[in-house]
Short mmCIF file of N, CA and C in Angstrom, two decimals:
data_model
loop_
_atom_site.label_atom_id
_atom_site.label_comp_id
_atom_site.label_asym_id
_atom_site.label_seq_id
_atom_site.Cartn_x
_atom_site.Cartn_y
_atom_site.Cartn_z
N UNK A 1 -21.60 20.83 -13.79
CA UNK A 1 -20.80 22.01 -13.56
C UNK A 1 -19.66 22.03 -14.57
N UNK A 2 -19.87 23.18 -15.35
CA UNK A 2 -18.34 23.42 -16.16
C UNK A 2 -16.94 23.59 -15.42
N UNK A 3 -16.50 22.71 -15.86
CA UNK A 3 -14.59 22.43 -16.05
C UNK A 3 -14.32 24.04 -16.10
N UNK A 4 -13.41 24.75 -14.98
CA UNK A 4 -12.37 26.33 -15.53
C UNK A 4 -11.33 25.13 -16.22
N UNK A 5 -10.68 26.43 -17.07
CA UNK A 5 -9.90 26.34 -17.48
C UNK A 5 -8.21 25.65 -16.24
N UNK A 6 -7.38 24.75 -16.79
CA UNK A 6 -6.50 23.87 -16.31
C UNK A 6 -7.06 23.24 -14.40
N UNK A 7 -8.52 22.96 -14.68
CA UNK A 7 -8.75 22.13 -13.33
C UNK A 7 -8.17 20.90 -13.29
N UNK A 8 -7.93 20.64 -15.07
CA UNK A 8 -7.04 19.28 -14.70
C UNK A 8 -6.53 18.90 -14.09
N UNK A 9 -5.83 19.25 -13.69
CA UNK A 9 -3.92 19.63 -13.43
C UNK A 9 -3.79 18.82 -12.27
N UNK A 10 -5.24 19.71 -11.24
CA UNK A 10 -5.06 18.87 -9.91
C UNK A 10 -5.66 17.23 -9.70
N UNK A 11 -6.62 16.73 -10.51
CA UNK A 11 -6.73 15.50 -11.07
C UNK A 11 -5.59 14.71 -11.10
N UNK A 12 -4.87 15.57 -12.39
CA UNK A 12 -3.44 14.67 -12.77
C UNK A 12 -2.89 14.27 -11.92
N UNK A 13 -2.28 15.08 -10.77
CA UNK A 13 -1.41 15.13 -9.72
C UNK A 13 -1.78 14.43 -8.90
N UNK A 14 -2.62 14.08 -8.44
CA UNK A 14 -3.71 13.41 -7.63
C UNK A 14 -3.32 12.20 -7.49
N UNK A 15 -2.49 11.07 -6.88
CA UNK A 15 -2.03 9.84 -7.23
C UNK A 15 -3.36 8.93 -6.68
N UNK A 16 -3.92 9.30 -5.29
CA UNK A 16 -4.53 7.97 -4.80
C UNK A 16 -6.09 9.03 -4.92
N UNK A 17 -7.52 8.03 -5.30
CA UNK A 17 -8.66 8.41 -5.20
C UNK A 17 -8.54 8.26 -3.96
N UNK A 18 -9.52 9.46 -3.93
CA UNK A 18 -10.33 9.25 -2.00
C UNK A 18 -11.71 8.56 -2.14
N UNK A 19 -12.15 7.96 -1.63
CA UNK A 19 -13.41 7.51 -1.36
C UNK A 19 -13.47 5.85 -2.09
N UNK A 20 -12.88 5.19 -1.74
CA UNK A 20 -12.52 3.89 -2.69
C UNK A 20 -12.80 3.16 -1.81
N UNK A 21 -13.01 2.71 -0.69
CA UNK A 21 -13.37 1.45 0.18
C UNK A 21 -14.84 1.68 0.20
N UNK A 22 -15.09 -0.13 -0.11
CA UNK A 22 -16.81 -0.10 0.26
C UNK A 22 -17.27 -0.60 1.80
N UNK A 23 -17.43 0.58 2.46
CA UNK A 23 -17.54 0.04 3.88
C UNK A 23 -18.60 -1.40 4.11
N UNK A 24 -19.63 -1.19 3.43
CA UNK A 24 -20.77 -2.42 3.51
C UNK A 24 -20.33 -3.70 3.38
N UNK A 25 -18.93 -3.72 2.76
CA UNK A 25 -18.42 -5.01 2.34
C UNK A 25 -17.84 -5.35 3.18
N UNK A 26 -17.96 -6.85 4.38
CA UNK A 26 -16.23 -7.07 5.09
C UNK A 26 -16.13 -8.21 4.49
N UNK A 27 -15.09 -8.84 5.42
CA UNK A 27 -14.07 -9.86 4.07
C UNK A 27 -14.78 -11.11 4.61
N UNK A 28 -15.04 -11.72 3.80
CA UNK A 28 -15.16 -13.41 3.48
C UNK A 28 -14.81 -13.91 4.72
N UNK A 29 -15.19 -15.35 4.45
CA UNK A 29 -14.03 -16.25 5.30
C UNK A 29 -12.92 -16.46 4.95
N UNK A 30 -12.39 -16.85 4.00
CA UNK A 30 -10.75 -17.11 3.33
C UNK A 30 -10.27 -15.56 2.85
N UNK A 31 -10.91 -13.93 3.34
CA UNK A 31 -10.20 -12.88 3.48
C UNK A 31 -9.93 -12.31 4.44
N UNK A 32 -8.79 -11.57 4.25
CA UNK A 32 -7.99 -10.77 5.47
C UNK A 32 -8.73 -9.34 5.18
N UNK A 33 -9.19 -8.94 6.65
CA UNK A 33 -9.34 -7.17 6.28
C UNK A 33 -8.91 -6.60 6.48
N UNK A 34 -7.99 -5.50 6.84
CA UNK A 34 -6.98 -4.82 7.20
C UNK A 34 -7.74 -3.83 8.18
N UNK A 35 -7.85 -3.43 9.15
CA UNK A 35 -8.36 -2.25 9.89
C UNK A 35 -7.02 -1.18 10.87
N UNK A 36 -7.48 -0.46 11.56
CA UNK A 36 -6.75 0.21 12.21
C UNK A 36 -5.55 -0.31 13.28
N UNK A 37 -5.93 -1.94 13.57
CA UNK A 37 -4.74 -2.26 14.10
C UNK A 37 -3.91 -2.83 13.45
N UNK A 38 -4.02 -3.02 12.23
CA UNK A 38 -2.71 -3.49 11.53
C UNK A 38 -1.78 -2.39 11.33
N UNK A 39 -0.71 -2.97 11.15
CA UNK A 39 0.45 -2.04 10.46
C UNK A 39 1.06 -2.19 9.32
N UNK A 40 2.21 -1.80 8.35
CA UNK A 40 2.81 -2.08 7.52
C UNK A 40 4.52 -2.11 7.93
N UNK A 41 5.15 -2.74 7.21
CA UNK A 41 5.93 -2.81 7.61
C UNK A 41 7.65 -3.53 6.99
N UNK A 42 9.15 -2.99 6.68
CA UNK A 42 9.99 -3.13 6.46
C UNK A 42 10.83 -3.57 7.26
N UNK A 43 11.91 -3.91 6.97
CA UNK A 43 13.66 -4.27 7.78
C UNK A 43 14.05 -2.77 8.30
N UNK A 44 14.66 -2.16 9.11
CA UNK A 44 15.47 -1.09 9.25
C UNK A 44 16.35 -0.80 8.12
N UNK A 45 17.05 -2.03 7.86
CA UNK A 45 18.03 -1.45 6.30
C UNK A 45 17.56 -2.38 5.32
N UNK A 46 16.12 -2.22 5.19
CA UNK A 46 15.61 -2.37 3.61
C UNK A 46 15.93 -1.30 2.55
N UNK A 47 16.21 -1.87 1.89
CA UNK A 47 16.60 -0.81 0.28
C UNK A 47 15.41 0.19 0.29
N UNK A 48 16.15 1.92 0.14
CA UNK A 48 14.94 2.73 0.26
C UNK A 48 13.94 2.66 -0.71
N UNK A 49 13.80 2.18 -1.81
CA UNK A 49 12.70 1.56 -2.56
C UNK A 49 11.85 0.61 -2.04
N UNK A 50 11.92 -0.18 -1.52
CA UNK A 50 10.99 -1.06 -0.72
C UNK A 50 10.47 -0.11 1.14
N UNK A 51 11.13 0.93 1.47
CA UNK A 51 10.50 1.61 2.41
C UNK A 51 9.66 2.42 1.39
N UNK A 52 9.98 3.38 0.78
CA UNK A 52 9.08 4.03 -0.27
C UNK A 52 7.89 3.19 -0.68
N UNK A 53 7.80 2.10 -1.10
CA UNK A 53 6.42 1.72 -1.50
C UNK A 53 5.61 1.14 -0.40
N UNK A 54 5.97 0.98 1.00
CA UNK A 54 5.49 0.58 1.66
C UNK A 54 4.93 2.42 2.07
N UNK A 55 5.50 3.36 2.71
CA UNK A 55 5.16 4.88 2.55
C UNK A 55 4.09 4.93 1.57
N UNK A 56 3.91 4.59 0.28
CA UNK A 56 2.91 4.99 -0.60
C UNK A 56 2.19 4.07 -0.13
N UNK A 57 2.24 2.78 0.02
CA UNK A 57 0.95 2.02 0.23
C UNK A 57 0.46 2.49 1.46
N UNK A 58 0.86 2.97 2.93
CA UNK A 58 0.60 3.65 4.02
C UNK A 58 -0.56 5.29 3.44
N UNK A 59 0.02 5.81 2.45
CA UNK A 59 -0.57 6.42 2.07
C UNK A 59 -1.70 6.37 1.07
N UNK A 60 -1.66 5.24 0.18
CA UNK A 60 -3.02 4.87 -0.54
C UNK A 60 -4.53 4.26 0.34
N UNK A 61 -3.69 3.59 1.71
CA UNK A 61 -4.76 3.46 2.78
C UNK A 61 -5.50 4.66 3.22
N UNK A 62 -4.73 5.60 3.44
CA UNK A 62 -5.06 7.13 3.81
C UNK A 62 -6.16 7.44 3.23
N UNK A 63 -5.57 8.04 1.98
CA UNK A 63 -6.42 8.61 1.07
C UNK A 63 -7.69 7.63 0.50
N UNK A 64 -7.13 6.75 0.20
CA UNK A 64 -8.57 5.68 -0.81
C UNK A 64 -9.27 5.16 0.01
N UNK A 65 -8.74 4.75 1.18
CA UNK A 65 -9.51 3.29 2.01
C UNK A 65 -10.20 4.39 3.32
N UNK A 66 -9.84 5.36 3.29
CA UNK A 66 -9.73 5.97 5.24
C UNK A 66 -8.98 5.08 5.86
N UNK A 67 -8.18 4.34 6.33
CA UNK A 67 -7.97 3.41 6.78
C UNK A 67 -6.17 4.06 7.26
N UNK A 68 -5.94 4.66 8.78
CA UNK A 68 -4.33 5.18 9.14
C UNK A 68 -4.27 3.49 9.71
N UNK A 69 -2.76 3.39 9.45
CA UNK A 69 -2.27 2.10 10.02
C UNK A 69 -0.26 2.85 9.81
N UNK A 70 0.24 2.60 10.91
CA UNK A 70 1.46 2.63 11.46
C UNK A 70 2.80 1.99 10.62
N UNK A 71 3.86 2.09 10.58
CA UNK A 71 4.72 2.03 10.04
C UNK A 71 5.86 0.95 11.07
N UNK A 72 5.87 0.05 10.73
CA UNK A 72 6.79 -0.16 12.05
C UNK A 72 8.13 -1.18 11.58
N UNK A 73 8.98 -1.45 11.99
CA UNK A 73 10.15 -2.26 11.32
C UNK A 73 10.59 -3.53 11.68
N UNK A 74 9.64 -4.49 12.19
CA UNK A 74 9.92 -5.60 12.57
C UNK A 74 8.45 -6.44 12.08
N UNK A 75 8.58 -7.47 11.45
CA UNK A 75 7.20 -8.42 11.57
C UNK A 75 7.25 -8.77 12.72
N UNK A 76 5.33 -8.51 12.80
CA UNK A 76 4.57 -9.52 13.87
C UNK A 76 3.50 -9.39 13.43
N UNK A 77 1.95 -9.78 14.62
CA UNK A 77 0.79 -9.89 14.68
C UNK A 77 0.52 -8.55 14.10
N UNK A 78 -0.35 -8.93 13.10
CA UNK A 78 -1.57 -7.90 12.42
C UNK A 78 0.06 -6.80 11.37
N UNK A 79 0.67 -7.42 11.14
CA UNK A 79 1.30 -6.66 10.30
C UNK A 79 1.69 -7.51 9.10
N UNK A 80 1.52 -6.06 8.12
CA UNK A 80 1.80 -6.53 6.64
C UNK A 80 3.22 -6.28 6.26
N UNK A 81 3.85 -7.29 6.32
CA UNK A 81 5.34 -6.97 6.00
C UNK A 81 6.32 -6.83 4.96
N UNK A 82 6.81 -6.29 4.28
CA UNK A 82 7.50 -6.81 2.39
C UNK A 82 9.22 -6.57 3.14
N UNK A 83 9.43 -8.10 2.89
CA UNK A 83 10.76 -8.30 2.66
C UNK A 83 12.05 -8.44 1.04
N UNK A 84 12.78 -8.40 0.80
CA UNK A 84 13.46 -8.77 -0.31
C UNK A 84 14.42 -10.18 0.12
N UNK A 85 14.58 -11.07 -1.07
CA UNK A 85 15.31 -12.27 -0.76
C UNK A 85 15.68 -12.86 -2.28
N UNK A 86 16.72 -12.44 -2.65
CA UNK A 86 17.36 -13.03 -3.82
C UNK A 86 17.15 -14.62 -4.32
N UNK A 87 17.21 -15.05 -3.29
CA UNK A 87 17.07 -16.31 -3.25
C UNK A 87 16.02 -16.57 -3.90
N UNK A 88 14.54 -16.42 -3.55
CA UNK A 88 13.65 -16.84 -4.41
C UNK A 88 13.55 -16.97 -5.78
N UNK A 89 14.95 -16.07 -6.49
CA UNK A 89 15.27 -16.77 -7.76
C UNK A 89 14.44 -15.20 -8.93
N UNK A 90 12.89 -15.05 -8.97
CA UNK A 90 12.35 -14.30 -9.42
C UNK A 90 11.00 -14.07 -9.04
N UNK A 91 10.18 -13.10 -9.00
CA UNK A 91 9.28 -13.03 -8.63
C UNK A 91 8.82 -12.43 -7.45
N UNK A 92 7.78 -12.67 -6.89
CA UNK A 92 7.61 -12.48 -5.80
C UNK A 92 6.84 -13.75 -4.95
N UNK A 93 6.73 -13.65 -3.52
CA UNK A 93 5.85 -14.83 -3.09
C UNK A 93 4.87 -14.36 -1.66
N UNK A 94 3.68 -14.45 -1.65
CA UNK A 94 2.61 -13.80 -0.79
C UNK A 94 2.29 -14.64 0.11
N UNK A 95 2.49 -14.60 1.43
CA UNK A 95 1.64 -15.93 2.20
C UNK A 95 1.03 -14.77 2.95
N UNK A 96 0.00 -15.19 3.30
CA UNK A 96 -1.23 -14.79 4.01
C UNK A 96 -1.71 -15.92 5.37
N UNK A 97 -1.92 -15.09 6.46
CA UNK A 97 -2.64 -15.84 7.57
C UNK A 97 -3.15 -15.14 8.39
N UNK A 98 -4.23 -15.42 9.00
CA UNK A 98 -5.46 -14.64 9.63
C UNK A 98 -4.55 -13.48 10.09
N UNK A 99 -3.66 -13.43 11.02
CA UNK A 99 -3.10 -12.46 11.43
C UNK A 99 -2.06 -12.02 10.97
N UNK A 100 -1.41 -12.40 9.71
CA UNK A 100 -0.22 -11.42 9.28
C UNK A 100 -0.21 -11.90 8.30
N UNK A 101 0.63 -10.92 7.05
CA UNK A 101 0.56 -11.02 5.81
C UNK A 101 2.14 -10.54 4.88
N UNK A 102 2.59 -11.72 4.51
CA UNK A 102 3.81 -11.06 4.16
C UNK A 102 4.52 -10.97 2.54
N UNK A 103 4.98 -10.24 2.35
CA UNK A 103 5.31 -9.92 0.42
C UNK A 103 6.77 -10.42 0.66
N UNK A 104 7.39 -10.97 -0.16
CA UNK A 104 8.25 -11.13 -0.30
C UNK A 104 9.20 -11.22 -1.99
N UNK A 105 9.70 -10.44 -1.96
CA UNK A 105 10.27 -10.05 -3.41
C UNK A 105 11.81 -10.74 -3.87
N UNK A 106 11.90 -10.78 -4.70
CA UNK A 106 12.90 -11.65 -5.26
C UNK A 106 14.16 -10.74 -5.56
N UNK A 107 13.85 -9.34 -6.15
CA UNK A 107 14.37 -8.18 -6.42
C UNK A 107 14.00 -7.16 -5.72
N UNK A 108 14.45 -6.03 -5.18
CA UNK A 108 14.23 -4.62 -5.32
C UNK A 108 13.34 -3.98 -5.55
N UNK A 109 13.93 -3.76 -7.09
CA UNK A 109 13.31 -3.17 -8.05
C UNK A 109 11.67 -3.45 -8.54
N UNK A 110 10.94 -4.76 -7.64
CA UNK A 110 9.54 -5.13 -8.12
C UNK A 110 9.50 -4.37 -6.82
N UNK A 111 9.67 -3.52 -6.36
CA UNK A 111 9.02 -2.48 -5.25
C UNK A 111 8.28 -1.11 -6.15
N UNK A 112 9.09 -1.00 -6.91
CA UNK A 112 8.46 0.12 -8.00
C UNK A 112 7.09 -0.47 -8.57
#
């Protein structure tokens, strides 16, 4: 099918593909899968850059994965959490366990 003229546009704009999870696939033994009861999740007064990318990642589940999962502001069970902590000096640091999964950033600004 021929391209009209500026169909681009909506492409461009387009941040997350839809149709990106391979349902046939589930996770390993040493992987976490994320399904409908997990959540994501911030501090109440996390820097609005680190709520924002947690919002887009809430929304790249949406769109790419099918996959709605909740927003909520406290870690626990089945939630993916991103904290900030100066302390760690630089970087970031990921621990993972069957039931929760947490980001932890050194800066801010590695929320962008």
């Amino acid at each position: 099918m021929k391209e009209k003229n500026y169909d681009f546009r909506a492409r461009h704009w387009q941040y997350h593909r839809p149709g990106m999870r391979q349902q046939e696939r589930g996770a390993a033994a040493n992987e976490v899968e994320l399904d409908g009861g997990w959540s994501l999740g911030c501090a109440p007064d996390a820097p609005r850059i680190v709520k924002d990318a947690v919002r887009d990642f809430q929304d790249y589940l949406l769109v790419s994965m099918n996959l709605s999962v909740r927003i909520v502001e406290a870690s626990g069970p089945n939630t993916l959490f991103v904290t900030v902590d100066p302390e760690l000096g630089r970087g970031f640091a990921f621990d993972a366990a069957k039931e929760s999964l947490s980001v932890t950033l050194a800066d801010e600004s590695m929320a962008y």
